[in-house]
């Protein structure tokens, strides 16, 4: 597989591509979630570029940058053997160093301001979204993709990136992709490797809580605070049972699906988001809900149906 490590080579190689170009930005340590994005990108486009870059600017000072899992050889093997990229010549991997992306004197920060980036992940991880939008804007300018694929797993990030490309007038289609889950419902994440078996068991409370709230909303519950309370109960009750495993919620949110602003009444398509710390690991998850009797937005059908199928039954 062609692995490109410098911006200059990437720009040259990009210049040679005639046809539609997709970008799948990742931080590596690839898993089925990433591979689902790659497969879809290959189906939709002539060329796919997978970036593998652990972006230092999106980690806070007390976060896990130095211990974030990295294994390029494993990632390349996975891409080749999973038939995601296979032997196709249409795929490239861009694996730059931090100095390539952030040369000395770098000051070209790209930021989305306002509630969309200030709440939830933005409040708990100051500077995180500035790092995300800066690296995405850099990648979009270097690679000039027609489409870029992002997972609903990082729901707020997806919306922040979409807003950033509007504000910056970057000509790229942002394609949202469903959350891929383990058979028991746990959302797949590179960070899941940190979990001990007991922590992993405790973490299942998150997807179970989301499954429960989906059912409550489908049955007609529209009081957002009642939904938030039900999530907290569902997450905290098993914690009492698995007493050795601390499972601490950072937030539970019932928000407008597009703006990620908190709702009082679920009178439109909403997203239930949560973040929790399990031992030393921080996990996030979410699910989109549509109030009883309302029409499911066609653009979100794939995301909604994937969760309906993959979340555990509540
Ligand atoms: P990361 O390497 O964690 O930065 O993720 C790279 C991309 O993969 C982001 O767009 C994520 O939202 C997406 N992604 C991560 N986990 C999953 C998953 N379980 N299902 C679908 N997409 C995912």
Short mmCIF file of C-alpha atoms and ligand atoms in Angstrom, two decimals:
data_model
loop_
_atom_site.label_atom_id
_atom_site.label_comp_id
_atom_site.label_asym_id
_atom_site.label_seq_id
_atom_site.Cartn_x
_atom_site.Cartn_y
_atom_site.Cartn_z
CA UNK A 1 0.00 0.00 0.00
CA UNK A 2 1.17 3.46 -0.84
CA UNK A 3 1.87 5.26 2.49
CA UNK A 4 2.57 8.96 2.11
CA UNK A 5 4.26 10.81 4.96
CA UNK A 6 4.85 14.34 3.70
CA UNK A 7 2.47 17.13 2.73
CA UNK A 8 4.45 17.82 -0.45
CA UNK A 9 4.17 14.22 -1.68
CA UNK A 10 0.52 14.08 -0.73
CA UNK A 11 -0.19 17.20 -2.78
CA UNK A 12 1.70 15.79 -5.76
CA UNK A 13 -0.07 12.42 -5.57
CA UNK A 14 -3.42 14.14 -5.18
CA UNK A 15 -2.73 16.19 -8.29
CA UNK A 16 -2.38 12.96 -10.28
CA UNK A 17 -5.84 11.66 -9.34
CA UNK A 18 -8.56 12.11 -11.93
CA UNK A 19 -11.99 11.28 -10.58
CA UNK A 20 -13.77 11.62 -7.27
CA UNK A 21 -11.57 11.59 -4.19
CA UNK A 22 -12.75 10.63 -0.70
CA UNK A 23 -11.02 11.32 2.60
CA UNK A 24 -11.49 9.21 5.71
CA UNK A 25 -9.73 11.05 8.56
CA UNK A 26 -8.70 8.79 11.45
CA UNK A 27 -6.31 8.69 14.39
CA UNK A 28 -5.41 5.09 13.55
CA UNK A 29 -5.62 1.94 15.67
CA UNK A 30 -8.28 1.03 13.16
CA UNK A 31 -11.38 -1.00 13.92
CA UNK A 32 -14.65 -1.98 12.24
CA UNK A 33 -16.04 1.54 12.71
CA UNK A 34 -13.22 3.05 10.64
CA UNK A 35 -13.37 0.22 8.10
CA UNK A 36 -17.09 0.79 7.54
CA UNK A 37 -16.27 4.38 6.54
CA UNK A 38 -13.50 3.19 4.22
CA UNK A 39 -15.73 0.62 2.50
CA UNK A 40 -18.48 3.11 1.92
CA UNK A 41 -15.96 5.68 0.63
CA UNK A 42 -14.60 3.09 -1.83
CA UNK A 43 -18.13 2.33 -3.04
CA UNK A 44 -18.94 5.99 -3.60
CA UNK A 45 -15.68 7.31 -5.08
CA UNK A 46 -12.86 6.60 -7.50
CA UNK A 47 -10.10 7.12 -4.91
CA UNK A 48 -9.95 6.92 -1.14
CA UNK A 49 -7.32 8.49 1.06
CA UNK A 50 -7.26 7.28 4.67
CA UNK A 51 -5.40 9.67 6.92
CA UNK A 52 -3.84 8.18 10.03
CA UNK A 53 -2.71 10.98 12.31
CA UNK A 54 -2.93 11.20 16.09
CA UNK A 55 -3.66 14.91 16.15
CA UNK A 56 -1.90 16.41 19.20
CA UNK A 57 -3.89 19.66 19.15
CA UNK A 58 -7.19 17.96 19.93
CA UNK A 59 -5.88 16.48 23.18
CA UNK A 60 -5.99 18.53 26.36
CA UNK A 61 -2.96 18.70 28.71
CA UNK A 62 -4.46 16.05 31.01
CA UNK A 63 -5.60 13.73 28.25
CA UNK A 64 -4.25 10.50 26.83
CA UNK A 65 -2.11 11.73 23.87
CA UNK A 66 1.06 9.88 24.89
CA UNK A 67 -0.71 6.62 25.65
CA UNK A 68 -3.16 6.81 22.72
CA UNK A 69 -2.84 3.42 20.94
CA UNK A 70 -0.72 3.50 17.79
CA UNK A 71 0.25 0.64 15.48
CA UNK A 72 0.71 1.59 11.84
CA UNK A 73 1.71 -1.88 10.70
CA UNK A 74 -1.41 -3.35 12.25
CA UNK A 75 -3.52 -0.62 10.62
CA UNK A 76 -2.08 -1.30 7.17
CA UNK A 77 -2.59 -5.05 7.57
CA UNK A 78 -6.18 -4.45 8.62
CA UNK A 79 -6.83 -2.19 5.65
CA UNK A 80 -5.31 -4.73 3.27
CA UNK A 81 -6.74 -7.93 4.74
CA UNK A 82 -10.19 -6.65 5.60
CA UNK A 83 -10.79 -6.21 1.88
CA UNK A 84 -11.53 -2.62 2.81
CA UNK A 85 -8.72 -1.51 0.57
CA UNK A 86 -7.47 -4.91 -0.58
CA UNK A 87 -5.19 -4.72 -3.55
CA UNK A 88 -7.03 -1.78 -5.05
CA UNK A 89 -4.82 0.88 -6.47
CA UNK A 90 -7.49 3.43 -5.65
CA UNK A 91 -6.46 3.73 -2.00
CA UNK A 92 -3.69 5.70 -0.33
CA UNK A 93 -2.73 6.18 3.29
CA UNK A 94 -1.59 9.60 4.50
CA UNK A 95 0.46 9.24 7.68
CA UNK A 96 2.20 12.56 8.34
CA UNK A 97 4.27 13.54 11.36
CA UNK A 98 3.04 16.30 13.67
CA UNK A 99 5.76 18.60 12.22
CA UNK A 100 4.38 18.11 8.71
CA UNK A 101 0.90 19.18 9.77
CA UNK A 102 2.06 21.84 12.23
CA UNK A 103 5.33 23.29 10.88
CA UNK A 104 7.35 25.59 13.15
CA UNK A 105 5.52 28.88 13.62
CA UNK A 106 2.16 27.36 12.69
CA UNK A 107 -0.63 29.78 13.53
CA UNK A 108 -3.41 28.93 11.11
CA UNK A 109 -6.03 27.93 13.68
CA UNK A 110 -9.53 27.30 12.39
CA UNK A 111 -12.27 27.55 14.98
CA UNK A 112 -16.05 27.32 15.13
CA UNK A 113 -17.34 29.44 18.00
CA UNK A 114 -20.68 29.45 19.82
CA UNK A 115 -22.83 26.90 21.62
CA UNK A 116 -22.10 24.10 19.16
CA UNK A 117 -18.47 23.92 20.31
CA UNK A 118 -18.88 25.27 23.85
CA UNK A 119 -21.23 22.61 25.21
CA UNK A 120 -20.77 18.92 26.08
CA UNK A 121 -17.43 17.73 24.66
CA UNK A 122 -16.38 21.36 24.22
CA UNK A 123 -17.03 22.09 27.91
CA UNK A 124 -15.29 18.94 29.13
CA UNK A 125 -12.37 19.12 26.68
CA UNK A 126 -11.34 22.78 26.29
CA UNK A 127 -9.58 23.36 22.96
CA UNK A 128 -10.61 19.95 21.61
CA UNK A 129 -12.80 21.19 18.78
CA UNK A 130 -10.33 23.88 17.78
CA UNK A 131 -7.81 21.06 17.28
CA UNK A 132 -10.35 18.99 15.33
CA UNK A 133 -11.43 21.82 13.00
CA UNK A 134 -7.85 22.95 12.46
CA UNK A 135 -6.62 19.50 11.45
CA UNK A 136 -9.68 18.81 9.29
CA UNK A 137 -9.30 22.14 7.48
CA UNK A 138 -5.59 21.37 6.93
CA UNK A 139 -6.41 17.90 5.55
CA UNK A 140 -9.17 19.28 3.33
CA UNK A 141 -6.81 21.90 1.87
CA UNK A 142 -4.00 19.38 1.26
CA UNK A 143 -6.19 16.57 -0.13
CA UNK A 144 -9.06 18.55 -1.69
CA UNK A 145 -11.51 15.63 -1.31
CA UNK A 146 -14.94 15.67 -2.92
CA UNK A 147 -16.35 13.80 0.06
CA UNK A 148 -15.20 13.17 3.64
CA UNK A 149 -16.66 10.44 5.85
CA UNK A 150 -17.33 10.93 9.57
CA UNK A 151 -18.95 8.67 12.16
CA UNK A 152 -22.10 9.56 14.07
CA UNK A 153 -20.27 7.97 17.04
CA UNK A 154 -18.66 11.42 17.43
CA UNK A 155 -21.95 13.22 16.89
CA UNK A 156 -20.89 16.67 18.05
CA UNK A 157 -17.63 16.50 16.08
CA UNK A 158 -19.55 15.62 12.93
CA UNK A 159 -21.75 18.69 13.31
CA UNK A 160 -18.82 20.94 14.19
CA UNK A 161 -16.92 19.82 11.07
CA UNK A 162 -20.00 20.36 8.94
CA UNK A 163 -20.35 23.90 10.32
CA UNK A 164 -16.63 24.57 9.80
CA UNK A 165 -16.75 23.69 6.09
CA UNK A 166 -19.77 25.99 5.66
CA UNK A 167 -18.05 28.85 7.46
CA UNK A 168 -14.75 28.34 5.65
CA UNK A 169 -16.43 27.79 2.30
CA UNK A 170 -14.62 24.51 1.75
CA UNK A 171 -16.10 22.56 -1.13
CA UNK A 172 -16.45 19.08 0.40
CA UNK A 173 -19.47 16.92 1.12
CA UNK A 174 -19.49 15.66 4.71
CA UNK A 175 -21.01 12.16 4.75
CA UNK A 176 -22.36 10.96 8.13
CA UNK A 177 -21.97 7.25 8.87
CA UNK A 178 -23.76 5.03 11.42
CA UNK A 179 -22.15 3.98 14.68
CA UNK A 180 -20.74 0.47 14.47
CA UNK A 181 -21.23 -1.53 17.67
CA UNK A 182 -19.98 -4.75 19.18
CA UNK A 183 -22.59 -7.55 19.17
CA UNK A 184 -23.53 -6.63 22.76
CA UNK A 185 -24.13 -2.97 21.84
CA UNK A 186 -20.88 -1.32 23.02
CA UNK A 187 -19.91 1.38 20.52
CA UNK A 188 -16.57 0.41 18.99
CA UNK A 189 -13.73 2.78 19.84
CA UNK A 190 -9.94 2.69 19.71
CA UNK A 191 -10.07 3.54 23.42
CA UNK A 192 -11.92 0.29 24.22
CA UNK A 193 -8.50 -1.45 24.33
CA UNK A 194 -7.88 0.36 27.62
CA UNK A 195 -10.83 -1.36 29.30
CA UNK A 196 -10.33 -4.25 31.70
CA UNK A 197 -12.96 -7.02 31.33
CA UNK A 198 -14.78 -5.61 34.38
CA UNK A 199 -14.71 -2.06 33.02
CA UNK A 200 -15.96 -3.28 29.67
CA UNK A 201 -18.86 -5.00 31.43
CA UNK A 202 -19.65 -1.78 33.31
CA UNK A 203 -19.44 0.22 30.05
CA UNK A 204 -22.32 -1.80 28.61
CA UNK A 205 -24.61 0.28 30.82
CA UNK A 206 -24.13 3.16 28.37
CA UNK A 207 -25.59 1.49 25.28
CA UNK A 208 -28.26 -0.14 27.44
CA UNK A 209 -29.28 3.27 28.74
CA UNK A 210 -29.50 4.62 25.19
CA UNK A 211 -31.62 1.64 24.14
CA UNK A 212 -33.97 2.29 27.04
CA UNK A 213 -34.37 5.96 26.22
CA UNK A 214 -35.06 5.21 22.57
CA UNK A 215 -37.89 2.99 23.72
CA UNK A 216 -39.26 5.63 26.10
CA UNK A 217 -39.30 8.27 23.35
CA UNK A 218 -40.84 5.84 20.87
CA UNK A 219 -43.55 5.12 23.43
CA UNK A 220 -44.38 8.82 23.63
CA UNK A 221 -42.24 10.36 26.39
CA UNK A 222 -41.48 13.97 25.39
CA UNK A 223 -40.18 15.41 28.68
CA UNK A 224 -36.45 15.76 28.03
CA UNK A 225 -35.58 16.01 31.71
CA UNK A 226 -37.39 12.74 32.38
CA UNK A 227 -35.31 11.14 29.62
CA UNK A 228 -32.09 12.52 31.12
CA UNK A 229 -33.16 11.15 34.52
CA UNK A 230 -33.88 7.74 33.01
CA UNK A 231 -30.40 7.64 31.47
CA UNK A 232 -28.76 8.60 34.77
CA UNK A 233 -30.75 5.91 36.62
CA UNK A 234 -29.94 3.28 34.03
CA UNK A 235 -26.24 4.08 34.14
CA UNK A 236 -25.96 4.45 37.88
CA UNK A 237 -28.01 1.42 38.94
CA UNK A 238 -25.67 -1.19 37.44
CA UNK A 239 -22.80 0.78 38.94
CA UNK A 240 -24.11 -0.05 42.38
CA UNK A 241 -24.18 -3.69 41.39
CA UNK A 242 -20.70 -3.83 39.87
CA UNK A 243 -19.39 -1.99 42.88
CA UNK A 244 -15.68 -2.21 42.07
CA UNK A 245 -16.18 -0.43 38.76
CA UNK A 246 -16.53 3.32 38.87
CA UNK A 247 -18.73 4.54 36.03
CA UNK A 248 -19.07 8.31 36.29
CA UNK A 249 -21.23 10.26 33.88
CA UNK A 250 -19.71 13.51 32.60
CA UNK A 251 -23.01 14.54 30.99
CA UNK A 252 -26.31 13.33 29.64
CA UNK A 253 -27.87 15.52 26.97
CA UNK A 254 -31.15 15.49 25.08
CA UNK A 255 -30.50 17.93 22.28
CA UNK A 256 -31.76 19.16 18.96
CA UNK A 257 -30.22 16.78 16.43
CA UNK A 258 -28.74 19.56 14.29
CA UNK A 259 -27.70 22.33 16.66
CA UNK A 260 -26.92 20.13 19.70
CA UNK A 261 -28.82 22.62 21.86
CA UNK A 262 -30.54 21.19 24.91
CA UNK A 263 -34.29 20.52 24.58
CA UNK A 264 -37.01 20.82 27.21
CA UNK A 265 -39.54 18.98 25.09
CA UNK A 266 -38.73 16.36 22.51
CA UNK A 267 -40.88 17.90 19.79
CA UNK A 268 -38.48 17.25 16.89
CA UNK A 269 -35.68 14.90 15.95
CA UNK A 270 -33.29 14.78 18.90
CA UNK A 271 -30.04 13.17 19.85
CA UNK A 272 -29.35 11.70 23.26
CA UNK A 273 -25.66 12.03 24.03
CA UNK A 274 -23.63 10.86 26.95
CA UNK A 275 -20.05 10.77 28.13
CA UNK A 276 -18.77 8.70 31.02
CA UNK A 277 -15.52 7.75 32.64
CA UNK A 278 -14.98 4.06 33.26
CA UNK A 279 -11.82 3.63 35.31
CA UNK A 280 -9.33 5.90 33.53
CA UNK A 281 -11.06 5.70 30.16
CA UNK A 282 -13.52 8.23 28.85
CA UNK A 283 -16.24 6.91 26.54
CA UNK A 284 -18.93 8.69 24.53
CA UNK A 285 -22.03 7.39 22.83
CA UNK A 286 -25.32 8.70 21.44
CA UNK A 287 -28.48 7.79 19.62
CA UNK A 288 -30.89 9.74 17.43
CA UNK A 289 -34.55 9.66 18.49
CA UNK A 290 -37.68 10.78 16.68
CA UNK A 291 -40.81 11.66 18.70
CA UNK A 292 -43.75 9.29 18.42
CA UNK A 293 -45.78 9.94 15.29
CA UNK A 294 -43.17 12.21 13.69
CA UNK A 295 -41.61 11.43 10.33
CA UNK A 296 -38.04 10.15 10.37
CA UNK A 297 -35.87 12.55 8.34
CA UNK A 298 -34.81 10.61 5.20
CA UNK A 299 -31.20 11.84 5.51
CA UNK A 300 -30.95 10.27 8.97
CA UNK A 301 -32.69 6.96 8.24
CA UNK A 302 -29.48 4.96 7.89
CA UNK A 303 -28.15 6.30 11.22
CA UNK A 304 -31.46 5.71 13.03
CA UNK A 305 -31.96 2.21 11.67
CA UNK A 306 -28.40 1.15 12.42
CA UNK A 307 -28.92 2.00 16.11
CA UNK A 308 -32.35 0.35 16.15
CA UNK A 309 -30.66 -2.85 14.95
CA UNK A 310 -27.43 -2.67 16.97
CA UNK A 311 -28.43 -1.28 20.35
CA UNK A 312 -29.38 -4.00 22.84
CA UNK A 313 -33.10 -4.51 23.39
CA UNK A 314 -34.24 -2.48 26.37
P1 LIG B 1 -10.96 8.39 15.38
O1 LIG B 1 -9.85 7.56 14.83
O2 LIG B 1 -11.49 7.89 16.69
O3 LIG B 1 -10.66 9.87 15.37
O4 LIG B 1 -12.20 8.20 14.39
C1 LIG B 1 -12.07 8.46 13.01
C2 LIG B 1 -13.44 8.44 12.39
O5 LIG B 1 -14.06 7.19 12.60
C3 LIG B 1 -14.39 9.50 13.00
O6 LIG B 1 -15.19 10.06 11.98
C4 LIG B 1 -15.21 8.67 13.95
O7 LIG B 1 -16.50 9.22 14.20
C5 LIG B 1 -15.32 7.37 13.19
N1 LIG B 1 -15.65 6.28 14.09
C6 LIG B 1 -15.01 5.98 15.26
N2 LIG B 1 -15.64 4.95 15.86
C7 LIG B 1 -16.69 4.61 15.08
C8 LIG B 1 -17.73 3.64 15.16
N3 LIG B 1 -17.82 2.80 16.18
N4 LIG B 1 -18.64 3.59 14.17
C9 LIG B 1 -18.57 4.46 13.12
N5 LIG B 1 -17.63 5.40 12.99
C10 LIG B 1 -16.69 5.48 13.95
#
